[in-house]
CSV table of C-alpha atoms and ligand atoms in Angstrom, one decimal:
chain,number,residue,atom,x,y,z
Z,1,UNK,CA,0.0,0.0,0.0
Z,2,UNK,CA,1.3,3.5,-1.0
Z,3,UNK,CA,1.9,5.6,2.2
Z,4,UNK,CA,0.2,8.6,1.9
Z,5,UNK,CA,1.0,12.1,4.4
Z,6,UNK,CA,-2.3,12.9,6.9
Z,7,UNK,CA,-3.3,16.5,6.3
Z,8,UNK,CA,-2.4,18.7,9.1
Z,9,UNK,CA,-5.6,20.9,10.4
Z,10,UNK,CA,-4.7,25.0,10.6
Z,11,UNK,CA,-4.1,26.1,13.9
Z,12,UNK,CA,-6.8,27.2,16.4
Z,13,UNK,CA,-5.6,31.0,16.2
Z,14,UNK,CA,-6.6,30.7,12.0
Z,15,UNK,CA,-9.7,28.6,12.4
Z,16,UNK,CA,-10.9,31.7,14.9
Z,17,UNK,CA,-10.9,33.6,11.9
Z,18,UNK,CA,-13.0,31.8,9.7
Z,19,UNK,CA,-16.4,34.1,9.3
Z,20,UNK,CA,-18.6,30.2,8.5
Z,21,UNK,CA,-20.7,29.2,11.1
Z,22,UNK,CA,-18.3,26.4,13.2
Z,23,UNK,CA,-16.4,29.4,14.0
Z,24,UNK,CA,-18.4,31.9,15.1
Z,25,UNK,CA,-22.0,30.5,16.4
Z,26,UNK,CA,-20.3,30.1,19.9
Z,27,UNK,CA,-17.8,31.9,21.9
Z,28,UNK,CA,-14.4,31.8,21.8
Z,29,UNK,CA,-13.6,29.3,25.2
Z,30,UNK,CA,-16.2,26.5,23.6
Z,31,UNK,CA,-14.3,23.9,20.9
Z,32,UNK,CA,-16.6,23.5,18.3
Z,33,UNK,CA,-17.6,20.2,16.9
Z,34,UNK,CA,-20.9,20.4,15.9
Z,35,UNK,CA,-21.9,21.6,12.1
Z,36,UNK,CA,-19.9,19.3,9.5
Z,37,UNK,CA,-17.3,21.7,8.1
Z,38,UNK,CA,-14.0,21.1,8.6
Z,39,UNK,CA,-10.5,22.5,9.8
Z,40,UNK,CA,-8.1,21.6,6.7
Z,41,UNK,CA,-6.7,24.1,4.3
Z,42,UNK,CA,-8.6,23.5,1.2
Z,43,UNK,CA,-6.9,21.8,-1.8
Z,44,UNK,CA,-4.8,23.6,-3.8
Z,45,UNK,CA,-6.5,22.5,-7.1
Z,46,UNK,CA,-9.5,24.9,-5.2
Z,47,UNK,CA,-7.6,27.5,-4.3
Z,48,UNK,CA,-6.1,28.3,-7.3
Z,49,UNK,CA,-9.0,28.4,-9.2
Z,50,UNK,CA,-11.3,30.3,-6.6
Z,51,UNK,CA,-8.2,32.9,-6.5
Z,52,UNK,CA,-8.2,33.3,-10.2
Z,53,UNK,CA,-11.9,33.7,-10.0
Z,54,UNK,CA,-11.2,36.5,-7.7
Z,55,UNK,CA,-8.8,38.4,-9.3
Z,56,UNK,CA,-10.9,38.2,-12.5
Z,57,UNK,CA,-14.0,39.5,-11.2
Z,58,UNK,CA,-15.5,36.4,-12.1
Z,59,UNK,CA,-18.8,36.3,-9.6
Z,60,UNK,CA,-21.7,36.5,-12.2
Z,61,UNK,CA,-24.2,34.2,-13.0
Z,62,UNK,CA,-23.2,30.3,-13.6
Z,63,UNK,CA,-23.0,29.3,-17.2
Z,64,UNK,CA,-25.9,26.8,-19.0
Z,65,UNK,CA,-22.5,24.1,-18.8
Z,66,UNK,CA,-20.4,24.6,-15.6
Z,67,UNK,CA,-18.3,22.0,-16.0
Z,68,UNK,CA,-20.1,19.9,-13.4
Z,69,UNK,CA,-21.3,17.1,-15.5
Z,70,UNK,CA,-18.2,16.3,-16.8
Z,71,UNK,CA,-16.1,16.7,-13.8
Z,72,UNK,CA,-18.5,14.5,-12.0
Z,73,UNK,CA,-18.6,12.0,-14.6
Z,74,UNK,CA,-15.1,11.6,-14.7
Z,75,UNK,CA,-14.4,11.0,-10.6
Z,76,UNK,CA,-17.7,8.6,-10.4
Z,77,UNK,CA,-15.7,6.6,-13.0
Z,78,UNK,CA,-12.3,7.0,-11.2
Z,79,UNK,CA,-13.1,6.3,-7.9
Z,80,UNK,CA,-15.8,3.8,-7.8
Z,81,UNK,CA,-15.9,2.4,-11.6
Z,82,UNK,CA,-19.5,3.7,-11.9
Z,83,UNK,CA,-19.7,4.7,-15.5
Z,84,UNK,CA,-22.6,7.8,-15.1
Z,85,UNK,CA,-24.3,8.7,-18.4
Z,86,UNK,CA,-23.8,12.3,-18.8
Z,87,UNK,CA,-27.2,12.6,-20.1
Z,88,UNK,CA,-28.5,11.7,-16.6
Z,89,UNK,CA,-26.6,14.4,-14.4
Z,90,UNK,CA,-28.0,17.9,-13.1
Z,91,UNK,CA,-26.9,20.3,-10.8
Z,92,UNK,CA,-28.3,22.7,-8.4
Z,93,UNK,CA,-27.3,25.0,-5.2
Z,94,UNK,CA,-26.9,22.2,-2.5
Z,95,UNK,CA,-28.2,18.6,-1.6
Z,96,UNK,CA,-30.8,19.4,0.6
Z,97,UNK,CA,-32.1,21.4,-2.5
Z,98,UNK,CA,-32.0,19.1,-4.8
Z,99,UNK,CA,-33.7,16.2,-2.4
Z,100,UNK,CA,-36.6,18.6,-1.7
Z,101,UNK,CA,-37.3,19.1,-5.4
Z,102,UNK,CA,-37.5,15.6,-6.5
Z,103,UNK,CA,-39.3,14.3,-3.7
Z,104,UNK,CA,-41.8,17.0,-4.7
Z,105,UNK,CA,-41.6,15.7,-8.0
Z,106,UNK,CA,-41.7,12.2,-7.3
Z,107,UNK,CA,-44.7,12.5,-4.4
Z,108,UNK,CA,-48.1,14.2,-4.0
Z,109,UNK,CA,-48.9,16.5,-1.0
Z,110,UNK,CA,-49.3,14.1,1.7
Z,111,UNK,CA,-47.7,11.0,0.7
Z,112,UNK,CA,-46.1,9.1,2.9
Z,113,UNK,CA,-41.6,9.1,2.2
Z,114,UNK,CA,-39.6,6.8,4.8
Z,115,UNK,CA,-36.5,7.8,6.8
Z,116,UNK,CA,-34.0,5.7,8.7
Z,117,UNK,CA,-33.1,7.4,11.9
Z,118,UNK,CA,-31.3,8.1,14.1
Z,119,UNK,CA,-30.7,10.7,10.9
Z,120,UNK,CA,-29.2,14.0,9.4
Z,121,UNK,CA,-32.1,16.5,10.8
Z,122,UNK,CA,-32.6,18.2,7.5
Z,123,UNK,CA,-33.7,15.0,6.1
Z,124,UNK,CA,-37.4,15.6,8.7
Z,125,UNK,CA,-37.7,19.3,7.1
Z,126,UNK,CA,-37.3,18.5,4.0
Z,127,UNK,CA,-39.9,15.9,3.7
Z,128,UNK,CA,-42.4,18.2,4.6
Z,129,UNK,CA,-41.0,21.2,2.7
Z,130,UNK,CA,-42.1,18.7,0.0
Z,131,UNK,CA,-45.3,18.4,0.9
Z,132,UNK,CA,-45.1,15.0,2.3
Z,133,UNK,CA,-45.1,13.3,5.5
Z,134,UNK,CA,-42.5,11.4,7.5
Z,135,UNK,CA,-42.3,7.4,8.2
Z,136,UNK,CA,-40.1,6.6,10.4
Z,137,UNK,CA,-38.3,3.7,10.0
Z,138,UNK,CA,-35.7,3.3,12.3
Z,139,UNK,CA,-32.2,1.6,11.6
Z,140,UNK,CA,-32.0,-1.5,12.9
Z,141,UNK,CA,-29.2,-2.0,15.5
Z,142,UNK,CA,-26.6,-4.8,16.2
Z,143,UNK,CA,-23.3,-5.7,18.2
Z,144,UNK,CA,-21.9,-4.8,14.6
Z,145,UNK,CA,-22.9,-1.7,13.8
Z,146,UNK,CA,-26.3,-0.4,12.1
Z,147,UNK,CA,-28.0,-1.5,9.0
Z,148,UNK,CA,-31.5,-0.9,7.0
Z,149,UNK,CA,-34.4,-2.4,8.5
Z,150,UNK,CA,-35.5,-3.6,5.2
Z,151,UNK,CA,-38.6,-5.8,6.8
Z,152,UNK,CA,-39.7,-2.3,8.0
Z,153,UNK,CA,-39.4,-0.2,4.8
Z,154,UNK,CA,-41.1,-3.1,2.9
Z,155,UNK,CA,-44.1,-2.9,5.4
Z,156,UNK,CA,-44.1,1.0,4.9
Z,157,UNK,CA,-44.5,0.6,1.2
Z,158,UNK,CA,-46.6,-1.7,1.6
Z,159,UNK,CA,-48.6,0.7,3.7
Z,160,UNK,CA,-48.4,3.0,0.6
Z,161,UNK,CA,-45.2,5.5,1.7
Z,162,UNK,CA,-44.2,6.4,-2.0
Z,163,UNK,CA,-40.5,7.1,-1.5
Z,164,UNK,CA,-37.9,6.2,0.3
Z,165,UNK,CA,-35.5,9.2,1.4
Z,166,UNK,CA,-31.7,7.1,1.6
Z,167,UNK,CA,-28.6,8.2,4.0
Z,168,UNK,CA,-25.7,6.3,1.9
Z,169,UNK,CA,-23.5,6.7,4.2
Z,170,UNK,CA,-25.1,7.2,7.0
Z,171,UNK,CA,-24.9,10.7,8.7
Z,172,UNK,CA,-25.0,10.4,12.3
Z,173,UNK,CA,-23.5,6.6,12.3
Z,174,UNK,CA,-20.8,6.9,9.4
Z,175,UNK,CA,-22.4,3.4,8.4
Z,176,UNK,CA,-22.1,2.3,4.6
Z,177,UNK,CA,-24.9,0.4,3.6
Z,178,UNK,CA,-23.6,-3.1,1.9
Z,179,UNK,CA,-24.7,-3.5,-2.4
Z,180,UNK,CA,-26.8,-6.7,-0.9
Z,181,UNK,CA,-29.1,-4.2,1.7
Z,182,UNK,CA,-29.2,-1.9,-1.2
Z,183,UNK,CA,-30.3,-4.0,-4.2
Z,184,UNK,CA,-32.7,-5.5,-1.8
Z,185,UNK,CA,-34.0,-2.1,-1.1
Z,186,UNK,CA,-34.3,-1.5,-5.0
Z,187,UNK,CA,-36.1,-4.6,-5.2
Z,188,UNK,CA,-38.5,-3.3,-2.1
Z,189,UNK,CA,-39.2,-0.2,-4.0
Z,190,UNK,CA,-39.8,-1.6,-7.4
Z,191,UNK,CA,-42.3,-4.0,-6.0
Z,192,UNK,CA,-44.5,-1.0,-4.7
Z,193,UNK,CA,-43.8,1.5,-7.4
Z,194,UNK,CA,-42.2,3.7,-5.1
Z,195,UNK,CA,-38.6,6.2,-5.4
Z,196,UNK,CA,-35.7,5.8,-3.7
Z,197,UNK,CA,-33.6,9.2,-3.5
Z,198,UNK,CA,-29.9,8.3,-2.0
Z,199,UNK,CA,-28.1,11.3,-0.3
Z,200,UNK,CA,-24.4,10.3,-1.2
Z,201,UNK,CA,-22.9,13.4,0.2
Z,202,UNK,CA,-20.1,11.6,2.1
Z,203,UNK,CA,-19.4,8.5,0.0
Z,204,UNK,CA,-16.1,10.2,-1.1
Z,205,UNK,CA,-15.1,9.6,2.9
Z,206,UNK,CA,-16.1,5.9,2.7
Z,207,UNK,CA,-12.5,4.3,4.6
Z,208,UNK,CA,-12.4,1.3,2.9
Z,209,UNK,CA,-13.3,-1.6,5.0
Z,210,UNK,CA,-17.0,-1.8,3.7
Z,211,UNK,CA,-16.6,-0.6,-0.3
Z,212,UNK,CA,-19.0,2.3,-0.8
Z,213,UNK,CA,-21.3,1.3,-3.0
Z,214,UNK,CA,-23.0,4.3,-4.9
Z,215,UNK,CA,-27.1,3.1,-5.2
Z,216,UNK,CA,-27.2,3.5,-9.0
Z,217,UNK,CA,-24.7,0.8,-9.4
Z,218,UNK,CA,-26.4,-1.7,-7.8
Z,219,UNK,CA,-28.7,-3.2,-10.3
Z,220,UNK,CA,-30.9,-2.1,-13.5
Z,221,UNK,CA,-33.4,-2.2,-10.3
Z,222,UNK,CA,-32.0,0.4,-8.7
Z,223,UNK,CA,-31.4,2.6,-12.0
Z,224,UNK,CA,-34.8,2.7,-12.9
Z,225,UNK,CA,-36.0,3.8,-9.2
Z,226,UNK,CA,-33.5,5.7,-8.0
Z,227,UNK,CA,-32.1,8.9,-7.7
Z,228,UNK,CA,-28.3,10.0,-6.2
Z,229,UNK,CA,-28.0,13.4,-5.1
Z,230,UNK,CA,-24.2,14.2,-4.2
Z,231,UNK,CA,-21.6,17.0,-4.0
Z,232,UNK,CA,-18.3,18.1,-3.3
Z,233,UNK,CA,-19.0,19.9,-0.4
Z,234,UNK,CA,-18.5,17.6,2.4
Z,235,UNK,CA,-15.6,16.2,1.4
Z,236,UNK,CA,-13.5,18.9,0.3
Z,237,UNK,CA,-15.5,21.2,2.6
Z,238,UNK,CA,-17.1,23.7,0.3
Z,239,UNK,CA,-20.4,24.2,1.8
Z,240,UNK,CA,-21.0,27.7,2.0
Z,241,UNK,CA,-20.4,27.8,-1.8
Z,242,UNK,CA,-23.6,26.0,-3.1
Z,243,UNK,CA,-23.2,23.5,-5.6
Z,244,UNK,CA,-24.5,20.1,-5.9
Z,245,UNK,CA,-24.9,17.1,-8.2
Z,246,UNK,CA,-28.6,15.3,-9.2
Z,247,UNK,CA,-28.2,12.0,-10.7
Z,248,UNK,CA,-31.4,10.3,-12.1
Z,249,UNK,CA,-30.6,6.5,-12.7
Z,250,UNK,CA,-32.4,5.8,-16.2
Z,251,UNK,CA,-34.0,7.9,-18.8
Z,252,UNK,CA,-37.2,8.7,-16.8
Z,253,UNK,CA,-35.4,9.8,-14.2
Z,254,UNK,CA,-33.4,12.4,-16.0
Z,255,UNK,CA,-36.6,13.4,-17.5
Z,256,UNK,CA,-38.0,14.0,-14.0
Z,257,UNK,CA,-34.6,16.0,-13.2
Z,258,UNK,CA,-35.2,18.0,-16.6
Z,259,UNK,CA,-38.6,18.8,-15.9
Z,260,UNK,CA,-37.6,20.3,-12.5
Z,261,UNK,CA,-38.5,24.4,-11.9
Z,262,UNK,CA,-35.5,25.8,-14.0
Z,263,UNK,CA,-34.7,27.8,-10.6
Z,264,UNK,CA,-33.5,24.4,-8.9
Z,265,UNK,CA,-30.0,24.7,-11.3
Z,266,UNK,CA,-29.8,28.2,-11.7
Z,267,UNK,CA,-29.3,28.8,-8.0
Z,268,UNK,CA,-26.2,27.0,-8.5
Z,269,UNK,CA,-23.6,29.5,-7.1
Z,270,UNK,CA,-20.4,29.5,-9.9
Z,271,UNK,CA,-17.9,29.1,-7.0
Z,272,UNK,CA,-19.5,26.4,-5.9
Z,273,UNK,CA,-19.8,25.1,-9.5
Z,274,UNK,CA,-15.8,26.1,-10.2
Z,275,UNK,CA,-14.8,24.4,-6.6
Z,276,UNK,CA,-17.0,21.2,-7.3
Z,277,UNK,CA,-15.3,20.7,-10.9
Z,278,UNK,CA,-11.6,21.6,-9.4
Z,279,UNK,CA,-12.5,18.9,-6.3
Z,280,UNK,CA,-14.1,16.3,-9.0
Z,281,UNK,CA,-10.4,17.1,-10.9
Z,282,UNK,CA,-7.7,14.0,-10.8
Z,283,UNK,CA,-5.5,16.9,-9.6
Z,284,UNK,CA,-7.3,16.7,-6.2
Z,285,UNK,CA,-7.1,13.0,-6.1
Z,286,UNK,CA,-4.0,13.4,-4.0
Z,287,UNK,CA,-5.5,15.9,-1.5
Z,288,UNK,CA,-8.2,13.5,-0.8
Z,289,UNK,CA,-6.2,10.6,0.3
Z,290,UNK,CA,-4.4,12.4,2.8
Z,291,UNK,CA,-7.7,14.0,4.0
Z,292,UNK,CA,-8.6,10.1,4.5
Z,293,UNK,CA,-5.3,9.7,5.9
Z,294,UNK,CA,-6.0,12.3,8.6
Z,295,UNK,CA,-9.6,11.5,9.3
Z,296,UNK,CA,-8.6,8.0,9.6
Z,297,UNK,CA,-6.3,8.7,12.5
Z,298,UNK,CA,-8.7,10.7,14.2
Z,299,UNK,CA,-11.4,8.1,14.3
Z,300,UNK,CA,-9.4,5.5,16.1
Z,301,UNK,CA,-7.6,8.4,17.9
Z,302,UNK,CA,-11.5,8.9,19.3
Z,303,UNK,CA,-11.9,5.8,20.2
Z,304,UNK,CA,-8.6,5.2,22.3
Z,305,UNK,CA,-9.3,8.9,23.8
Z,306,UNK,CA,-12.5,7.8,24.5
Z,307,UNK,CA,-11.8,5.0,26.5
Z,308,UNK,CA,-9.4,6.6,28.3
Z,309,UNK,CA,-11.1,9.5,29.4
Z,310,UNK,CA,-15.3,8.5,28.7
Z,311,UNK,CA,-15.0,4.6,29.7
Z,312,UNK,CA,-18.6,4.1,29.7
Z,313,UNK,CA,-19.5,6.0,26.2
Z,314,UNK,CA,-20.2,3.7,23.4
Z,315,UNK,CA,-18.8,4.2,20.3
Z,316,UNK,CA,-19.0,2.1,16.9
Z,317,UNK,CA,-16.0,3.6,14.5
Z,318,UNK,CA,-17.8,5.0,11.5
Z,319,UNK,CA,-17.0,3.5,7.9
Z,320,UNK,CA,-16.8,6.6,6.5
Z,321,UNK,CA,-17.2,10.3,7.2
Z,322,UNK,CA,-16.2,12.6,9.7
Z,323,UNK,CA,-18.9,12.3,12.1
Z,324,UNK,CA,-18.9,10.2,15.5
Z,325,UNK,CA,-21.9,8.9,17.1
Z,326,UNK,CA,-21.6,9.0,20.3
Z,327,UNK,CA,-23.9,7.2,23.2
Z,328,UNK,CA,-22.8,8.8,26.4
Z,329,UNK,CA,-26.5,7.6,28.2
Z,330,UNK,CA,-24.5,6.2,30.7
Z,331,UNK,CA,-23.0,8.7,32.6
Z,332,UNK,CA,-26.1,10.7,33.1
Z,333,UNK,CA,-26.4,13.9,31.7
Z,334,UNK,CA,-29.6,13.7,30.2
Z,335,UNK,CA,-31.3,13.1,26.9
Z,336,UNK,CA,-29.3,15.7,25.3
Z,337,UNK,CA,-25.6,15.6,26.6
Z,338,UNK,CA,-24.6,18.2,24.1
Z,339,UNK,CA,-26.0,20.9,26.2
Z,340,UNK,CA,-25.0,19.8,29.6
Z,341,UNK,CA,-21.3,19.4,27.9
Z,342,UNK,CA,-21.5,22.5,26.6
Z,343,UNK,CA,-22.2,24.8,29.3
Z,344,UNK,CA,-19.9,22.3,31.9
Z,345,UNK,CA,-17.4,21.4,29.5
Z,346,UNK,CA,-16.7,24.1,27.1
Z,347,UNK,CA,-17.2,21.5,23.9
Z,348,UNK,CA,-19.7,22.0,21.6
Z,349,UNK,CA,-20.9,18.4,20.2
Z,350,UNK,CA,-24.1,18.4,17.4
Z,351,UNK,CA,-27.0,17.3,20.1
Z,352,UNK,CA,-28.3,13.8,19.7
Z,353,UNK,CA,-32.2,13.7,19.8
Z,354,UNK,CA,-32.2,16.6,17.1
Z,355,UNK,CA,-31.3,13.0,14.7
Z,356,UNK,CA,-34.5,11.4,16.1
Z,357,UNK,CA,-35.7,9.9,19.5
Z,358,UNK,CA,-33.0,7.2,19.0
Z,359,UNK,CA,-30.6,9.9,19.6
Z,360,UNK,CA,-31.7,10.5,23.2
Z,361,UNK,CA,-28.2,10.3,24.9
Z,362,UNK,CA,-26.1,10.9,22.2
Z,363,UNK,CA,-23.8,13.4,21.1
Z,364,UNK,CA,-22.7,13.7,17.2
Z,365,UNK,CA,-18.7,14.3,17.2
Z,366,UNK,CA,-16.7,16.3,14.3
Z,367,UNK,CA,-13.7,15.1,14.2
Z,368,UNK,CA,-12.0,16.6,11.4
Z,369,UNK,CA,-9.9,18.6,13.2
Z,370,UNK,CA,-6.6,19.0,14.6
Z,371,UNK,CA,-5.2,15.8,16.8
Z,372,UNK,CA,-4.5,17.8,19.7
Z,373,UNK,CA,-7.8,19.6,19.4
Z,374,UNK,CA,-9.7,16.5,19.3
Z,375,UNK,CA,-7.8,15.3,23.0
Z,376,UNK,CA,-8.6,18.4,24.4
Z,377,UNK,CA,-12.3,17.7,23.9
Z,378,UNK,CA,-12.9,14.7,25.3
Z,379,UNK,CA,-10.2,15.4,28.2
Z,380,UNK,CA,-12.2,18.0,29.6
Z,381,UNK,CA,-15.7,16.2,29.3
Z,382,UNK,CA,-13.5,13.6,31.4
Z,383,UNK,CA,-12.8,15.7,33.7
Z,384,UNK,CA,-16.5,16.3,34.6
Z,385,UNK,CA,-16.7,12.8,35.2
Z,386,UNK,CA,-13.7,12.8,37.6
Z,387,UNK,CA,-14.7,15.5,39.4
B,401,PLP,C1,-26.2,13.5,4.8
B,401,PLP,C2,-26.1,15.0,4.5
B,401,PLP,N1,-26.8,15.5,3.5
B,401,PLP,C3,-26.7,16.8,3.2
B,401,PLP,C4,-25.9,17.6,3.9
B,401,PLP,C5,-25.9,19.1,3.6
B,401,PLP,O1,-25.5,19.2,2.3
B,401,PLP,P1,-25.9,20.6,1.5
B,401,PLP,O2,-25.2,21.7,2.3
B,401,PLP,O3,-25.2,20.4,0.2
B,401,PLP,O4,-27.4,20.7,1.5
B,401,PLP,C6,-25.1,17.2,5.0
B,401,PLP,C7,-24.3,18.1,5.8
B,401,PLP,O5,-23.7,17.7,6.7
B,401,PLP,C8,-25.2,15.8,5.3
B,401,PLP,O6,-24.5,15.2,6.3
């Protein structure tokens, strides 16, 4: 295996001086990890062409063909041999955009969409900004990890739910779903008629151990219900520029995508579009591995930190992602730990039940951050329990 060099997170006196929301929601003697940005410099690929952007002026309007299909096309291919018809990819200002607009495509007002919590809070808001109503279906739970409770989503579609709103990976557990739970799921929907739209914003940060597996490459199932909905901006950390990818799995898909309000791609933002095509670029290939490199230290650097200092919290090492799920029910600080910790500990950590009520007594770690930040954190939330 090619050894690659962990990126080295900026220092805390530079971070303070980011104007995005990590930085500046709380004050200056709380550590934030909360909101999913993180504390890396960006990739040079980025920066150069965001700089020549700026020295140009160029912060008009984004062209009829960014760039975006192509540059997606080309790191789909790349990193996961998933050869994406060009005809079948759109873009638009973020994910959570783009998921709104095709469930309201895809559903009537007050159909019934599924979603697998504990989950990415947007995902409730967002079923209803689309008119439709939530099903809850929770993940199912083992000594291993988390998976799909695929009895439950076929008894939901049975029950007519009409969509099925999919976490691949999984943001709060970092799990990546296996291709056999996610052809089965195809199957599932196919049988009932319904969609299956697959949030894919951090399969870029899939470690390895369990392949990520994008949902359009499962099976000629799953291309003709399915929908993939993907961007840059987690992985290289570009959220506050607004650009996403929509990928409809066979022709009728893209036809749904086409037929979408022509505000849902013109809100693209063009730095967004210019820093998605400069991350999708094989010249950021190289950056992204030692991102990888990093976050993979961190996340067994949690666990060992955790054990030392949180013996009782219970923590399953994602698969992928930045994001630790964190059960700290045992030591007593309530349903939502992130406050307590906040206010006694100086950390901020993203607060658990906001995911669903199978978060009660969790906390939601960011760990892509500095080493020595990451220790600090968890040192002084042990020093609670000490005391
Ligand atoms: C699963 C998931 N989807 C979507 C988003 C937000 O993406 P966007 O800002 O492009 O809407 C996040 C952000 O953390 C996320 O974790």
């Amino acid at each position: 295996m090619v050894s690659v060099t962990p990126l080295q997170a900026l220092p805390l006196d530079e971070l303070r001086q980011r104007s995005s929301t990590k930085w500046q929601k709380y004050p200056e003697d709380i550590l934030p990890f909360f909101v999913a940005e993180m504390d890396y410099a960006l990739a040079p690929e980025i920066t150069r062409v965001l700089t020549r952007a700026v020295e140009l002026g160029d912060t008009g309007y984004t062209p009829p063909e960014p760039g975006v299909r192509e540059a997606f096309v080309g790191f789909a291919a790349r990193r996961w041999g998933w050869a994406v018809d060009p005809e079948t990819v759109f873009w638009t200002a973020d994910v959570m955009m783009g998921v709104v607009e095709i469930l309201r495509a895809v559903t009537k007002p007050g159909d019934r969409v599924v979603v697998t919590p504990p989950v990415y809070p947007p995902f409730y808001d967002t079923v209803e900004e689309a008119g439709a109503v939530v099903e809850r279906v929770p993940l199912l739970r083992s000594d291993a990890g988390w998976e799909i409770d695929l009895l439950g989503i076929e008894a939901a579609l049975a029950g007519g739910a009409r969509a099925v709103l999919l976490c691949n990976p999984h943001n709060p557990t970092g799990t990546v779903h296996t291709a056999e739970s996610l052809a089965a799921l195809a199957d599932l929907a196919a049988r009932h008629g319904a969609a299956v739209v697959s949030d894919e914003i951090h399969g870029p940060l899939a470690y390895g151990e369990v392949p990520f597996t994008p949902f359009l490459t499962v099976s000629d199932t799953a291309r003709n219900v399915g929908y993939t909905v993907t961007s840059a901006s987690k992985s290289y950390n570009l959220a506050g520029l607004k650009c996403a990818v929509m990928v409809g799995g066979g022709s009728e898909q893209a036809k749904v995508l086409q037929s979408l309000p022509w505000e849902v791609e013109w809100r693209t933002g063009l730095f967004g579009a210019l820093a998605n095509n400069a991350a999708f670029a094989p010249e950021s290939d190289a950056w992204l591995a030692s991102l990888i490199a990093a976050l993979d230290g961190n996340r067994h650097l949690l666990a060992e930190l955790l054990a030392e200092h949180l013996p009782d919290a219970k923590y399953r090492i994602p698969d992928a992602g930045f994001l630790a799920w964190v059960d700290l029910s045992a030591y007593g600080w309530g349903d939502n730990p992130a406050t307590h910790l906040r206010r006694q500990a100086r950390v901020a950590f993203h607060h658990g039940p906001l995911f669903g009520d199978e978060g009660n007594g969790y906390v939601r770690i960011n760990f892509a951050c500095s080493p020595d930040l990451l220790r600090e954190a968890i040192e002084r939330v042990g020093a609670l329990v000490g005391s």
